[in-house]
Short mmCIF file of C-alpha atoms and ligand atoms in Angstrom, two decimals:
data_model
loop_
_atom_site.label_atom_id
_atom_site.label_comp_id
_atom_site.label_asym_id
_atom_site.label_seq_id
_atom_site.Cartn_x
_atom_site.Cartn_y
_atom_site.Cartn_z
CA UNK A 1 3.99 39.96 11.42
CA UNK A 2 5.71 37.80 8.86
CA UNK A 3 5.55 38.65 5.18
CA UNK A 4 2.47 37.36 3.34
CA UNK A 5 2.78 34.19 1.27
CA UNK A 6 4.70 34.92 -1.94
CA UNK A 7 2.37 34.42 -4.92
CA UNK A 8 2.34 35.65 -8.52
CA UNK A 9 0.90 39.18 -8.62
CA UNK A 10 -2.28 38.10 -10.47
CA UNK A 11 -3.14 35.72 -7.66
CA UNK A 12 -1.85 37.74 -4.70
CA UNK A 13 -5.31 37.80 -3.11
CA UNK A 14 -5.01 34.03 -2.48
CA UNK A 15 -2.43 34.85 0.20
CA UNK A 16 -5.38 34.90 2.63
CA UNK A 17 -5.27 31.08 2.34
CA UNK A 18 -1.57 30.90 3.20
CA UNK A 19 -2.10 28.37 5.98
CA UNK A 20 -3.13 25.93 3.23
CA UNK A 21 0.30 26.17 1.55
CA UNK A 22 1.60 22.93 3.09
CA UNK A 23 4.49 20.77 1.99
CA UNK A 24 3.26 17.24 2.62
CA UNK A 25 0.07 15.33 1.96
CA UNK A 26 -0.19 14.48 5.68
CA UNK A 27 -0.20 18.17 6.62
CA UNK A 28 -2.84 18.90 4.00
CA UNK A 29 -5.00 15.99 5.13
CA UNK A 30 -4.77 17.05 8.78
CA UNK A 31 -5.60 20.62 7.83
CA UNK A 32 -8.66 19.28 6.05
CA UNK A 33 -9.77 17.26 9.08
CA UNK A 34 -9.27 20.27 11.35
CA UNK A 35 -11.24 22.65 9.09
CA UNK A 36 -14.95 23.26 8.71
CA UNK A 37 -16.71 22.65 5.41
CA UNK A 38 -17.37 26.40 5.22
CA UNK A 39 -13.65 27.13 5.46
CA UNK A 40 -12.92 24.62 2.71
CA UNK A 41 -15.78 26.00 0.63
CA UNK A 42 -14.12 29.43 0.84
CA UNK A 43 -10.85 28.01 -0.54
CA UNK A 44 -12.80 26.14 -3.22
CA UNK A 45 -14.81 29.23 -4.22
CA UNK A 46 -11.70 31.40 -4.39
CA UNK A 47 -9.73 29.06 -6.65
CA UNK A 48 -12.07 27.05 -8.86
CA UNK A 49 -13.52 29.95 -10.90
CA UNK A 50 -9.93 30.81 -11.93
CA UNK A 51 -8.48 27.34 -12.05
CA UNK A 52 -7.84 27.29 -15.81
CA UNK A 53 -6.04 30.59 -15.58
CA UNK A 54 -3.99 29.36 -12.61
CA UNK A 55 -3.04 26.10 -14.33
CA UNK A 56 -1.98 27.77 -17.54
CA UNK A 57 0.08 30.24 -15.53
CA UNK A 58 1.85 27.39 -13.74
CA UNK A 59 2.35 25.53 -17.00
CA UNK A 60 4.47 28.38 -18.33
CA UNK A 61 7.19 27.31 -15.88
CA UNK A 62 9.31 24.17 -15.79
CA UNK A 63 7.60 21.93 -13.24
CA UNK A 64 11.01 20.68 -12.08
CA UNK A 65 12.18 24.21 -11.22
CA UNK A 66 9.24 26.29 -10.15
CA UNK A 67 9.99 29.76 -8.78
CA UNK A 68 8.87 30.13 -5.14
CA UNK A 69 5.70 32.07 -5.88
CA UNK A 70 4.51 29.52 -8.45
CA UNK A 71 5.45 26.67 -6.15
CA UNK A 72 3.30 28.20 -3.42
CA UNK A 73 0.42 28.44 -5.86
CA UNK A 74 0.87 24.74 -6.65
CA UNK A 75 0.76 23.89 -2.94
CA UNK A 76 -2.59 25.67 -2.71
CA UNK A 77 -3.83 23.56 -5.64
CA UNK A 78 -2.72 20.39 -3.83
CA UNK A 79 -4.70 21.50 -0.78
CA UNK A 80 -7.66 22.17 -3.03
CA UNK A 81 -7.48 18.54 -4.26
CA UNK A 82 -7.87 17.43 -0.64
CA UNK A 83 -10.42 20.07 0.40
CA UNK A 84 -12.61 19.61 -2.68
CA UNK A 85 -13.69 16.15 -1.54
CA UNK A 86 -15.53 17.32 1.61
CA UNK A 87 -16.91 20.26 -0.39
CA UNK A 88 -18.13 18.36 -3.46
CA UNK A 89 -19.14 15.04 -1.92
CA UNK A 90 -19.21 14.56 1.81
CA UNK A 91 -20.29 17.90 3.29
CA UNK A 92 -18.20 16.97 6.32
CA UNK A 93 -14.40 16.92 6.78
CA UNK A 94 -14.02 13.14 7.25
CA UNK A 95 -14.97 10.38 4.84
CA UNK A 96 -18.28 9.10 6.29
CA UNK A 97 -18.06 5.70 8.02
CA UNK A 98 -14.26 5.75 7.83
CA UNK A 99 -14.06 5.47 11.65
CA UNK A 100 -10.52 4.93 12.86
CA UNK A 101 -9.17 4.07 9.40
CA UNK A 102 -6.06 6.08 8.61
CA UNK A 103 -3.18 6.02 6.14
CA UNK A 104 0.50 6.72 6.69
CA UNK A 105 2.33 8.20 3.71
CA UNK A 106 5.58 6.32 3.22
CA UNK A 107 6.77 8.00 0.02
CA UNK A 108 5.36 10.88 -1.99
CA UNK A 109 6.71 13.07 -4.77
CA UNK A 110 7.77 16.49 -3.54
CA UNK A 111 7.66 19.67 -5.56
CA UNK B 1 -29.42 -9.59 -17.58
CA UNK B 2 -25.76 -9.96 -18.50
CA UNK B 3 -24.35 -6.90 -20.28
CA UNK B 4 -21.09 -8.63 -21.07
CA UNK B 5 -20.74 -12.19 -22.40
CA UNK B 6 -20.01 -14.98 -19.93
CA UNK B 7 -18.34 -18.35 -20.65
CA UNK B 8 -20.34 -21.13 -22.34
CA UNK B 9 -20.95 -22.85 -18.97
CA UNK B 10 -23.21 -19.92 -18.09
CA UNK B 11 -21.05 -18.31 -15.44
CA UNK B 12 -17.44 -17.48 -14.63
CA UNK B 13 -17.64 -19.66 -11.53
CA UNK B 14 -18.93 -22.75 -13.36
CA UNK B 15 -16.25 -22.26 -16.00
CA UNK B 16 -13.97 -23.59 -13.22
CA UNK B 17 -15.97 -26.58 -11.95
CA UNK B 18 -13.56 -27.35 -9.11
CA UNK B 19 -14.62 -24.16 -7.39
CA UNK B 20 -18.23 -25.20 -6.77
CA UNK B 21 -21.03 -22.69 -6.31
CA UNK B 22 -22.09 -23.40 -2.73
CA UNK B 23 -21.79 -21.24 0.39
CA UNK B 24 -18.31 -20.99 1.93
CA UNK B 25 -17.07 -20.77 5.50
CA UNK B 26 -15.14 -17.70 6.62
CA UNK B 27 -13.61 -19.51 9.59
CA UNK B 28 -10.41 -19.37 7.54
CA UNK B 29 -10.40 -15.63 8.22
CA UNK B 30 -10.22 -15.68 12.01
CA UNK B 31 -9.15 -19.12 13.23
CA UNK B 32 -5.69 -18.68 14.87
CA UNK B 33 -4.52 -22.20 14.07
CA UNK B 34 -5.47 -21.84 10.41
CA UNK B 35 -3.70 -18.48 10.26
CA UNK B 36 -0.51 -20.11 11.59
CA UNK B 37 -0.78 -22.80 8.93
CA UNK B 38 -1.07 -20.11 6.26
CA UNK B 39 2.14 -18.58 7.56
CA UNK B 40 3.88 -21.96 7.59
CA UNK B 41 2.73 -23.29 4.23
CA UNK B 42 2.13 -20.11 2.20
CA UNK B 43 3.90 -17.00 3.45
CA UNK B 44 7.18 -18.69 4.37
CA UNK B 45 7.19 -20.71 1.14
CA UNK B 46 6.13 -18.31 -1.60
CA UNK B 47 7.86 -15.45 -3.41
CA UNK B 48 6.77 -12.16 -1.82
CA UNK B 49 7.07 -8.77 -3.48
CA UNK B 50 8.83 -6.27 -1.23
CA UNK B 51 9.30 -3.27 -3.51
CA UNK B 52 10.66 -1.84 -6.75
CA UNK B 53 14.18 -1.53 -8.09
CA UNK B 54 13.75 2.27 -8.24
CA UNK B 55 13.76 2.26 -4.42
CA UNK B 56 17.38 1.09 -4.63
CA UNK B 57 18.66 3.78 -6.94
CA UNK B 58 22.41 3.35 -6.39
CA UNK B 59 25.03 0.99 -4.99
CA UNK B 60 24.54 0.93 -1.21
CA UNK B 61 20.85 1.88 -1.25
CA UNK B 62 18.92 -0.38 1.11
CA UNK B 63 15.58 -0.80 2.84
CA UNK B 64 14.37 -3.15 5.56
CA UNK B 65 11.21 -5.26 5.72
CA UNK B 66 9.80 -6.25 9.08
CA UNK B 67 8.00 -9.60 8.84
CA UNK B 68 6.99 -9.91 12.50
CA UNK B 69 4.35 -12.50 11.50
CA UNK B 70 7.21 -14.84 10.54
CA UNK B 71 9.55 -13.53 13.25
CA UNK B 72 11.86 -12.21 10.53
CA UNK B 73 13.50 -8.91 9.62
CA UNK B 74 15.18 -8.51 6.23
CA UNK B 75 17.50 -5.99 4.67
CA UNK B 76 17.38 -5.57 0.89
CA UNK B 77 20.34 -3.83 -0.74
CA UNK B 78 22.00 -3.06 -4.06
CA UNK B 79 25.55 -4.39 -3.78
CA UNK B 80 28.83 -3.25 -5.42
CA UNK B 81 28.07 -5.32 -8.52
CA UNK B 82 24.57 -3.70 -8.73
CA UNK B 83 22.95 -7.00 -7.79
CA UNK B 84 19.95 -6.71 -5.53
CA UNK B 85 20.36 -8.98 -2.51
CA UNK B 86 18.37 -9.80 0.61
CA UNK B 87 19.76 -10.79 4.01
CA UNK B 88 18.40 -11.65 7.40
CA UNK B 89 18.90 -8.51 9.43
CA UNK B 90 21.00 -10.13 12.14
CA UNK B 91 24.63 -9.58 13.16
CA UNK B 92 26.72 -12.74 13.25
CA UNK B 93 28.55 -11.72 16.41
CA UNK B 94 25.91 -11.80 19.14
CA UNK B 95 22.72 -11.37 17.22
CA UNK B 96 21.96 -7.68 17.34
CA UNK B 97 19.61 -6.33 14.69
CA UNK B 98 22.00 -4.91 12.12
CA UNK B 99 20.03 -2.18 10.34
CA UNK B 100 17.52 0.00 12.19
CA UNK B 101 17.01 3.61 13.23
CA UNK B 102 15.62 4.73 16.58
CA UNK B 103 13.04 1.94 16.90
CA UNK B 104 14.21 -1.64 16.24
CA UNK B 105 10.73 -2.75 15.09
CA UNK B 106 10.25 -0.05 12.45
CA UNK B 107 11.17 -0.34 8.79
CA UNK B 108 13.82 1.99 7.52
CA UNK B 109 15.69 2.84 4.32
CA UNK B 110 18.83 4.69 3.38
CA UNK B 111 22.26 4.47 1.86
CA UNK B 112 25.57 3.16 3.21
CA UNK B 113 28.99 1.92 2.07
CA UNK B 114 28.99 -0.97 4.53
CA UNK B 115 26.66 -2.23 7.23
CA UNK B 116 28.03 -1.52 10.66
CA UNK B 117 26.57 -3.11 13.78
CA UNK B 118 25.56 -0.63 16.50
CA UNK B 119 26.67 -3.00 19.27
CA UNK B 120 30.40 -3.79 18.75
CA UNK B 121 31.00 -2.35 15.27
CA UNK B 122 31.37 -5.51 13.21
CA UNK B 123 31.11 -4.45 9.58
CA UNK B 124 29.69 -6.22 6.52
CA UNK B 125 30.17 -5.41 2.86
CA UNK B 126 27.07 -4.84 0.72
CA UNK B 127 27.33 -8.43 -0.56
CA UNK B 128 27.02 -9.63 3.05
CA UNK B 129 30.62 -10.66 3.67
CA UNK B 130 32.14 -9.89 7.06
CA UNK B 131 34.93 -7.33 6.55
CA UNK B 132 35.78 -5.96 9.98
CA UNK B 133 35.89 -7.39 13.49
CA UNK B 134 36.60 -5.10 16.43
CA UNK B 135 39.60 -6.46 18.42
CA UNK B 136 39.76 -9.44 16.15
CA UNK B 137 42.77 -10.87 18.03
CA UNK B 138 40.61 -11.41 21.12
CA UNK B 139 38.56 -14.08 19.35
CA UNK B 140 39.32 -17.79 19.08
CA UNK B 141 39.66 -19.46 15.66
CA UNK B 142 37.49 -16.85 14.01
CA UNK B 143 36.31 -18.13 10.60
CA UNK B 144 35.43 -14.81 8.99
CA UNK B 145 34.68 -16.43 5.63
CA UNK B 146 31.72 -18.21 7.15
CA UNK B 147 30.43 -15.35 9.26
CA UNK B 148 28.82 -13.32 6.51
CA UNK B 149 25.19 -12.23 6.69
CA UNK B 150 22.65 -15.00 6.21
CA UNK B 151 21.18 -14.54 2.76
CA UNK B 152 17.55 -14.79 1.73
CA UNK B 153 16.41 -15.87 -1.74
CA UNK B 154 15.86 -12.70 -3.77
CA UNK B 155 14.97 -12.13 -7.42
CA UNK B 156 13.67 -9.38 -9.65
CA UNK B 157 10.88 -9.58 -12.22
CA UNK B 158 10.02 -6.53 -14.35
CA UNK B 159 11.64 -4.32 -11.71
CA UNK B 160 9.61 -5.81 -8.84
CA UNK B 161 11.83 -7.19 -6.05
CA UNK B 162 10.73 -10.51 -4.56
CA UNK B 163 12.09 -12.49 -1.62
CA UNK B 164 11.38 -16.03 -0.46
CA UNK B 165 11.80 -16.98 3.21
CA UNK B 166 12.18 -20.65 2.36
CA UNK B 167 15.93 -21.48 2.61
CA UNK B 168 15.36 -23.76 -0.41
CA UNK B 169 12.48 -22.37 -2.47
CA UNK B 170 10.68 -25.16 -4.32
CA UNK B 171 10.26 -22.93 -7.40
CA UNK B 172 12.13 -20.07 -9.00
CA UNK B 173 10.33 -16.74 -9.11
CA UNK B 174 9.59 -17.21 -12.82
CA UNK B 175 8.18 -20.68 -12.22
CA UNK B 176 6.04 -19.39 -9.37
CA UNK B 177 4.63 -16.56 -11.49
CA UNK B 178 3.69 -19.08 -14.18
CA UNK B 179 1.83 -17.55 -17.09
CA UNK B 180 1.96 -14.12 -15.51
CA UNK B 181 5.76 -14.01 -15.84
CA UNK B 182 5.50 -13.36 -19.57
CA UNK B 183 1.82 -12.40 -19.69
CA UNK B 184 2.37 -9.23 -17.65
CA UNK B 185 5.86 -8.46 -18.91
CA UNK B 186 6.74 -5.50 -21.07
CA UNK B 187 4.55 -2.84 -19.50
CA UNK B 188 6.60 0.36 -18.98
CA UNK B 189 6.63 -0.08 -15.18
CA UNK B 190 10.17 1.28 -15.07
CA UNK B 191 9.08 4.59 -16.66
CA UNK B 192 6.40 5.14 -14.04
CA UNK B 193 8.59 6.34 -11.22
CA UNK B 194 6.40 9.04 -9.68
CA UNK B 195 5.35 7.08 -6.61
CA UNK B 196 2.83 7.63 -3.82
CA UNK B 197 3.09 4.87 -1.17
CA UNK B 198 0.79 4.54 1.80
CA UNK B 199 0.46 1.96 4.52
CA UNK B 200 -2.22 1.20 7.07
CA UNK B 201 -2.86 -1.20 9.93
CA UNK B 202 -6.19 -2.87 9.21
CA UNK B 203 -8.23 -4.77 11.78
CA UNK B 204 -9.11 -7.65 9.53
CA UNK B 205 -7.65 -10.88 8.24
CA UNK B 206 -5.43 -10.31 5.16
CA UNK B 207 -7.80 -12.24 2.90
CA UNK B 208 -10.72 -9.91 3.58
CA UNK B 209 -9.00 -6.95 1.96
CA UNK B 210 -8.10 -9.09 -1.03
CA UNK B 211 -11.80 -10.00 -1.21
CA UNK B 212 -12.62 -6.29 -1.38
CA UNK B 213 -10.17 -5.70 -4.22
CA UNK B 214 -10.89 -8.75 -6.39
CA UNK B 215 -14.59 -7.98 -6.66
CA UNK B 216 -16.16 -4.73 -7.81
CA UNK B 217 -19.67 -5.88 -6.86
CA UNK B 218 -19.40 -3.55 -3.84
CA UNK B 219 -18.20 -0.53 -5.77
CA UNK B 220 -21.51 0.97 -6.97
CA UNK B 221 -22.91 0.62 -3.43
CA UNK B 222 -20.16 1.29 -0.90
CA UNK B 223 -18.67 4.04 -3.05
CA UNK B 224 -21.94 5.38 -4.47
CA UNK B 225 -21.60 8.86 -3.00
CA UNK B 226 -18.27 9.37 -4.69
CA UNK B 227 -20.08 9.79 -8.00
CA UNK B 228 -22.43 12.68 -8.74
CA UNK B 229 -25.81 11.74 -7.24
CA UNK B 230 -27.50 11.05 -10.58
CA UNK B 231 -24.59 8.95 -11.84
CA UNK B 232 -24.26 7.17 -8.49
CA UNK B 233 -27.91 6.10 -8.51
CA UNK B 234 -27.60 4.90 -12.08
CA UNK B 235 -24.52 2.82 -11.29
CA UNK B 236 -26.16 1.32 -8.19
CA UNK B 237 -29.26 0.38 -10.21
CA UNK B 238 -27.21 -1.31 -12.93
CA UNK B 239 -24.75 -3.00 -10.53
CA UNK B 240 -21.39 -4.32 -11.60
CA UNK B 241 -20.31 -6.92 -14.13
CA UNK B 242 -16.72 -7.76 -14.93
CA UNK B 243 -15.57 -7.91 -18.54
CA UNK B 244 -13.50 -11.00 -17.90
CA UNK B 245 -12.27 -13.24 -15.09
CA UNK B 246 -9.45 -15.72 -15.37
CA UNK B 247 -7.58 -18.07 -13.07
CA UNK B 248 -3.90 -18.83 -13.42
CA UNK B 249 -4.03 -20.79 -10.20
CA UNK B 250 -3.04 -19.80 -7.61
CA UNK B 251 -3.00 -16.38 -9.34
CA UNK B 252 -6.07 -14.73 -10.82
CA UNK B 253 -7.32 -11.65 -12.64
CA UNK B 254 -10.43 -9.54 -13.23
CA UNK B 255 -10.88 -7.12 -16.09
CA UNK B 256 -13.30 -4.24 -15.67
CA UNK B 257 -14.92 -1.52 -17.74
CA UNK B 258 -14.37 2.11 -16.84
CA UNK B 259 -15.70 4.71 -19.17
CA UNK B 260 -15.14 7.71 -16.90
CA UNK B 261 -11.78 8.96 -18.10
CA UNK B 262 -12.82 11.20 -19.76
CA UNK B 263 -16.58 10.73 -19.27
CA UNK B 264 -18.96 10.75 -22.21
CA UNK B 265 -20.78 13.67 -20.59
CA UNK B 266 -18.97 16.09 -18.24
CA UNK B 267 -22.02 16.18 -15.98
CA UNK B 268 -21.33 12.54 -15.03
CA UNK B 269 -18.38 13.54 -12.86
CA UNK B 270 -17.54 15.99 -10.09
CA UNK B 271 -16.58 19.55 -11.14
CA UNK B 272 -13.00 19.07 -9.89
CA UNK B 273 -12.60 16.10 -12.22
CA UNK B 274 -13.44 18.33 -15.15
CA UNK B 275 -11.20 21.14 -13.90
CA UNK B 276 -8.19 18.87 -13.47
CA UNK B 277 -8.96 16.17 -16.08
CA UNK B 278 -8.39 13.48 -13.46
CA UNK B 279 -10.19 11.27 -10.97
CA UNK B 280 -10.25 7.76 -9.54
CA UNK B 281 -9.26 6.32 -12.91
CA UNK B 282 -6.22 8.60 -12.90
CA UNK B 283 -5.30 11.54 -15.10
CA UNK B 284 -7.42 11.41 -18.27
CA UNK B 285 -4.57 12.19 -20.66
CA UNK B 286 -2.43 9.13 -21.29
CA UNK B 287 1.35 9.51 -21.13
CA UNK B 288 3.19 8.95 -24.43
CA UNK B 289 5.08 5.99 -22.97
CA UNK B 290 2.00 3.71 -23.05
CA UNK B 291 1.73 4.34 -26.78
CA UNK B 292 -2.05 4.62 -26.63
CA UNK B 293 -2.13 1.10 -25.13
CA UNK B 294 -1.02 -0.39 -28.46
CA UNK B 295 1.60 -2.60 -26.76
CA UNK B 296 -0.21 -3.88 -23.68
CA UNK B 297 1.18 -7.11 -22.17
CA UNK B 298 -0.61 -10.20 -23.60
CA UNK B 299 -2.78 -10.86 -20.54
CA UNK B 300 -4.03 -7.28 -20.20
CA UNK B 301 -7.50 -6.35 -21.50
CA UNK B 302 -8.24 -9.94 -22.60
CA UNK B 303 -11.75 -9.15 -23.86
CA UNK B 304 -10.42 -6.31 -26.01
CA UNK B 305 -13.56 -4.39 -25.08
CA UNK B 306 -13.65 -0.71 -26.04
CA UNK B 307 -15.05 0.17 -22.59
CA UNK B 308 -12.05 -1.43 -20.88
CA UNK B 309 -10.90 0.55 -17.82
CA UNK B 310 -8.71 -1.53 -15.55
CA UNK B 311 -7.23 -4.99 -15.02
CA UNK B 312 -6.50 -6.26 -11.57
CA UNK B 313 -4.07 -9.18 -11.12
CA UNK B 314 -3.54 -11.11 -7.90
CA UNK B 315 0.02 -12.41 -7.84
CA UNK B 316 -0.18 -15.18 -5.27
CA UNK B 317 -0.29 -14.92 -2.37
CA UNK B 318 -0.50 -11.26 -1.36
CA UNK B 319 0.47 -8.88 -4.15
CA UNK B 320 -1.77 -7.14 -6.66
CA UNK B 321 -0.94 -5.14 -9.77
CA UNK B 322 -3.67 -2.97 -11.29
CA UNK B 323 -3.10 -1.61 -14.77
CA UNK B 324 -5.32 1.30 -15.79
CA UNK B 325 -6.45 2.18 -19.28
CA UNK B 326 -5.33 5.75 -18.56
CA UNK B 327 -1.67 4.71 -18.41
CA UNK B 328 -0.52 4.18 -14.83
CA UNK B 329 -0.42 1.33 -12.35
CA UNK B 330 -1.20 0.60 -8.75
CA UNK B 331 0.03 -2.12 -6.39
CA UNK B 332 -1.34 -3.58 -3.16
CA UNK B 333 0.36 -5.81 -0.59
CA UNK B 334 -1.26 -7.42 2.44
CA UNK B 335 0.95 -8.62 5.32
CA UNK B 336 -0.71 -11.04 7.75
CA UNK B 337 0.11 -9.55 11.17
CA UNK B 338 -2.33 -11.76 13.09
CA UNK B 339 -5.49 -13.80 12.47
CA UNK B 340 -7.56 -10.62 12.58
CA UNK B 341 -5.21 -7.86 11.54
CA UNK B 342 -2.92 -7.07 8.67
CA UNK B 343 -0.73 -4.34 7.26
CA UNK B 344 -1.92 -2.94 3.96
CA UNK B 345 0.49 -1.23 1.61
CA UNK B 346 -0.42 0.53 -1.59
CA UNK B 347 1.60 2.40 -4.19
CA UNK B 348 0.44 4.51 -7.13
CA UNK B 349 2.94 4.81 -9.97
CA UNK B 350 2.74 7.53 -12.61
CA UNK B 351 5.02 8.74 -15.38
CA UNK B 352 6.91 11.80 -14.02
CA UNK B 353 4.79 14.85 -14.91
CA UNK B 354 6.07 17.16 -17.63
CA UNK B 355 3.84 20.06 -16.64
CA UNK B 356 2.31 21.52 -13.51
CA UNK B 357 -1.17 20.56 -14.76
CA UNK B 358 -0.08 16.93 -15.00
CA UNK B 359 1.43 17.16 -11.54
CA UNK B 360 -1.85 18.44 -10.03
CA UNK B 361 -3.85 15.80 -11.95
CA UNK B 362 -1.73 13.08 -10.30
CA UNK B 363 -2.10 14.64 -6.87
CA UNK B 364 -5.87 14.68 -7.32
CA UNK B 365 -5.91 11.03 -8.48
CA UNK B 366 -4.10 10.12 -5.25
CA UNK B 367 -6.50 12.18 -3.13
CA UNK B 368 -9.54 10.48 -4.68
CA UNK B 369 -8.00 6.99 -4.52
CA UNK B 370 -7.34 7.44 -0.82
CA UNK B 371 -11.02 8.32 -0.11
CA UNK B 372 -12.02 4.93 -1.57
CA UNK B 373 -9.29 3.13 0.38
CA UNK B 374 -10.50 4.67 3.66
CA UNK B 375 -14.05 3.52 2.96
CA UNK B 376 -12.89 0.03 2.08
CA UNK B 377 -10.59 -0.25 5.12
CA UNK B 378 -13.15 0.60 7.73
CA UNK B 379 -15.76 -1.73 6.25
CA UNK B 380 -13.32 -4.60 6.74
CA UNK B 381 -13.16 -4.06 10.48
CA UNK B 382 -16.96 -4.16 10.56
CA UNK B 383 -16.92 -7.45 8.63
CA UNK B 384 -14.15 -9.05 10.67
CA UNK B 385 -15.79 -8.34 14.01
CA UNK B 386 -19.05 -9.95 12.89
CA UNK B 387 -17.77 -13.08 11.16
CA UNK B 388 -15.80 -13.73 14.36
CA UNK B 389 -19.04 -13.97 16.32
CA UNK B 390 -19.69 -17.28 14.56
CA UNK B 391 -23.41 -16.50 14.55
CA UNK B 392 -23.47 -17.29 10.84
CA UNK B 393 -21.35 -20.21 9.61
CA UNK B 394 -21.34 -19.94 5.87
CA UNK B 395 -21.75 -17.15 3.36
CA UNK B 396 -22.97 -17.06 -0.22
CA UNK B 397 -20.88 -15.71 -3.08
CA UNK B 398 -22.18 -14.62 -6.47
CA UNK B 399 -20.55 -14.95 -9.87
CA UNK B 400 -18.89 -11.50 -9.65
CA UNK B 401 -17.21 -12.78 -6.48
CA UNK B 402 -15.60 -15.74 -8.22
CA UNK B 403 -12.10 -14.56 -7.35
CA UNK B 404 -12.99 -14.32 -3.63
CA UNK B 405 -14.15 -17.91 -3.85
CA UNK B 406 -10.97 -18.85 -5.66
CA UNK B 407 -8.29 -17.28 -3.48
CA UNK B 408 -9.81 -18.63 -0.26
CA UNK B 409 -9.91 -22.07 -1.91
CA UNK B 410 -6.34 -21.75 -3.15
CA UNK B 411 -5.19 -20.93 0.40
CA UNK B 412 -7.14 -23.90 1.79
CA UNK B 413 -5.59 -26.22 -0.71
CA UNK B 414 -2.07 -24.98 -0.08
CA UNK B 415 -2.58 -25.32 3.68
CA UNK B 416 -3.93 -28.84 3.20
CA UNK B 417 -0.98 -29.81 1.00
CA UNK B 418 1.53 -28.29 3.42
CA UNK B 419 2.79 -26.17 0.55
CA UNK B 420 1.76 -25.35 -3.00
CA UNK B 421 0.11 -28.42 -4.57
CA UNK B 422 1.21 -29.56 -8.02
CA UNK B 423 -2.16 -28.90 -9.56
CA UNK B 424 -5.43 -27.32 -8.54
CA UNK B 425 -8.66 -29.06 -9.54
CA UNK B 426 -9.97 -25.92 -11.24
CA UNK B 427 -6.86 -25.34 -13.34
CA UNK B 428 -7.48 -25.62 -17.07
CA UNK B 429 -6.15 -28.96 -18.31
CA UNK B 430 -3.58 -27.50 -20.68
CA UNK B 431 -1.90 -25.66 -17.80
CA UNK B 432 -1.76 -28.52 -15.32
CA UNK B 433 -0.61 -30.96 -17.99
S1 FES C 1 26.27 -8.03 18.03
FE1 FES C 1 26.92 -7.03 16.25
S2 FES C 1 28.95 -6.53 16.67
FE2 FES C 1 28.32 -7.53 18.48
FE1 FE2 C 2 -13.66 -0.49 -2.88
#
């Protein structure tokens, strides 16, 4: 077994969502499409009650040079951005009526 | 009942009498012959935005643009003198495509000291001149001076890079932009370098996506579910009215309200929007560089309304700049691949975040924006397939769709004239004079 996802001690329990710590938007979007709403709800319910605490923790570090464990926490927040849309609006992984429509990311900021 | 004042003529559309108010045909959005005429008299004649100067960060940075619809491939590069140049992407020896990686038809970008042809290693300097010929002595009367890359007209306005496929453009870029050249100048575009760029193949004519982005009449309906249910129903009941519409033919603009950033009441928006202080209108906290919108370009927020949210400019023929009250901007391009398909490109530009909270707020703004884009994109395919049936000949447009009416008319007129006409009948007199 590999080591659990490195996270700040206060948020170590979020390591259970380590497969949401993904580097690119495309990976996060595909993870969203491949997940159930219940799975995304679990991520949402684990993070949102503590989101202020998490953000202020992250804000104590220079965003240009985040230590690994804070960076991982940020990646979970990025996945939450994606997963929150099915949870809060659609109640299904895909945007309704979006059919075959898809987007290719050409350039995105990286942490 | 109008919530915002309209021009004295009673409507935005009648303010420009040349536009008419009758039903219009959408044959212009699927007829193959008409599409070819658009390519010939619009797309190969006008200045086309291909990117930003920040994409060419240093000497030798380049990117390619594949214009298959015009049977052209271009390479855009920053040369030794830091001038941005465009060339046809063809080797002067035996015509190989000069710059490409793995797949000749795919766009690419990178950095190099010189361009080197993959076929027989002819090399070109960044300014296009031929500098090396393999086994030069084997050639006959080789005139290297005249075997440089074939250049394409290229110019930069406010950091946006434009090219023109016409070997002799009839106007300079500044002339072509007209009033927009100064009217949109001075916004801190160059400070907003945090970029998200997406592209998508869309199964509709290029003009249909412009239609969807120059009217917000659809927004409370198509995108209703993206608001909280109470707010969504309210918006749908009220409908949409623009604050201001204006033609700078062939360009145009619409100004819209947008009181959701931050909302008057937190219950109006989704919980995540409150958590992250961000949403479709972007991060709620304006970056310092926009100076609280004190120095907006002259054409932005023309009504000066306190509920102003966003201005959307169509830079003829296929480029849009959207400036948000919250202090960021968005661009769209539409490339006409075929009569019933196009490539859509969109970029979101933010000021680089200073904190992690700002970084997440931008990520969320992108995520939400993309949900809207997916809804819009798929609707277009549904529209395209049905107008092509020809079952219905003409369609009716309301006053909030005045810019749809206008850009189809501007295309028709340019096609009829063979290229851009000197004046459009709906242009205000002082401009055409
Ligand atoms: S085709 Fe380019 S070197 Fe021969
Ligand atoms: Fe839309």
